[in-house]
Amino acid sequence: MSIPNQSFTATAAILSLLLFSCMQCHAQLSATFYDNTCPNALNTIRTSVRQAISSERRMAASLIRLHFHDCFVQGCDASILLDETPSIESEKTALPNLGSARGYGIIEDAKREVEKLCPEVVSCADILAVAARDASAAVGGPSWTVKLGRRDSTSASKTIAETDLPNPFDPLDRLISSFGSKGLNTRDMVALSGAHTIGQAQCFLFRDRIYGNGTDIDVGFASTRRRQCPQEGENGNLAPLDLVTPNQLDNNYFKNLIDKKGLLQSDQVLFSGGSTDSIVSEYSNSPRAFSSDFAAAMIKMGDISPLTGQNGIIRKVCGSVN
């Protein structure tokens, strides 16, 4: 009669172990994580971000993109901030980041100020997440409650950065699967793409589109864009992704797509007769729907594979392991 009892005990032990490992995987991030240990952290980060954006509006787009490029590689662990060392192959040198990812110094400035208040308490990963929210709010976009408690990685992956970050030439199915592999659905993907209502792109990333005479681009728009982007040379020339309200996080990006005025190929594919057309139409008609979904998708993106509990570290300086 003791065998069933032993079996029950073993089952209970396995269930307990599974529950514990599940809690470890999905350790709760919490909006109140620093309320007792560093109550002024969020205000301090916001001040740094606002100062940076008031000096250069484009920085808002850069900070949102930095958080996005962090989360898609090893999860939201600030791996993107680590500098090259003999043992770390920096993500900063990966093709999607090289010469385009920026705002590292703003995050370091915020970290420096927070360290003065509460040494080795607030992670660089959390500063990235908070800075992205503050950047959105600073240029007329939505705000949201950032969940906190991420810890920082001790490693980076240039390889994953070069395989997992979406490409500006990606077709729609590739974009959907790329976001899907990170737990983000198609609606999240379209909403997050709306961040391209601010920021700028380099000429070489949209040259083929504006000189290709495709049916998915407005002729006048292509002609206007060619002025800043010749067929050869000037690869790094910058152009605003949204010509109409380039420094305002609004739903104009989606109106542009309907008018065949998406600058990047990966933008215009969202409105090209495919499964995402209806979402683009909805966001173009409803600033409120876009704003709400963008905030929700940013929160969801911030949940990608964080290091919590005893995993990871709190870096003293964001660019290096302690």
C-alpha angles and dihedrals in degrees: 000000000000094000096076088047091053089046090051091049091050091048091049091050092050092048090049091050092048091049091050093048089048090053088049091052095047101030106172120262110206135199089222096050095119099032092110103023099045112002095172096049097102095047090049093051091047092053091053092048095047092050091051094049094045087056093046123009092200089068090077091067091044093054094048090049092048091057090047093049089048096051095048091058116063089332129281096324105123090250088139090067097058116109124224115277133162088269100034124065099204121231087216088079095050113114096248089054105032110108093353111058108086142159095078090128092052091055090047090050091051091046091050091053093046091048089058089059101038117008116216096354108100118059126226088232090060092046089055091051094047093044091054091053092046091048091054092049092047092061099044098273127125126288124215141180109270116217111224140197102087117144129212127259124237091212141048134203121218088174095058090044089058095047106034105041113092117254124228088231096050119128119233097262091053092050091049092050093043092056092037091058087060094050095260118128129218093268090052089050094053092045093049091048085062087077082082087078083088132037135045139266132214119249096244090060095061104023095101090051097051095043097038097084089221123171090237096068130074109243095222091047092052090049093051092048093051090066091072096034118052121198090252132029129000090085093163097051108131126225129180113253088220114036095189103056103004096167100040123087097221140126095270090106089069093048087053091054092053088051090050090248101125108135100209124051089233088057097050094047087070087071106034107107094289138118095284098056092095093052091050090050091050093051092045089056098040122047087180094057091049094046093049094046093044091055092046092049092049090053090049092048089052088059095062109126100315121189107239142164109012094349119104126357141260104252118219090209118025096224097058144039112252 
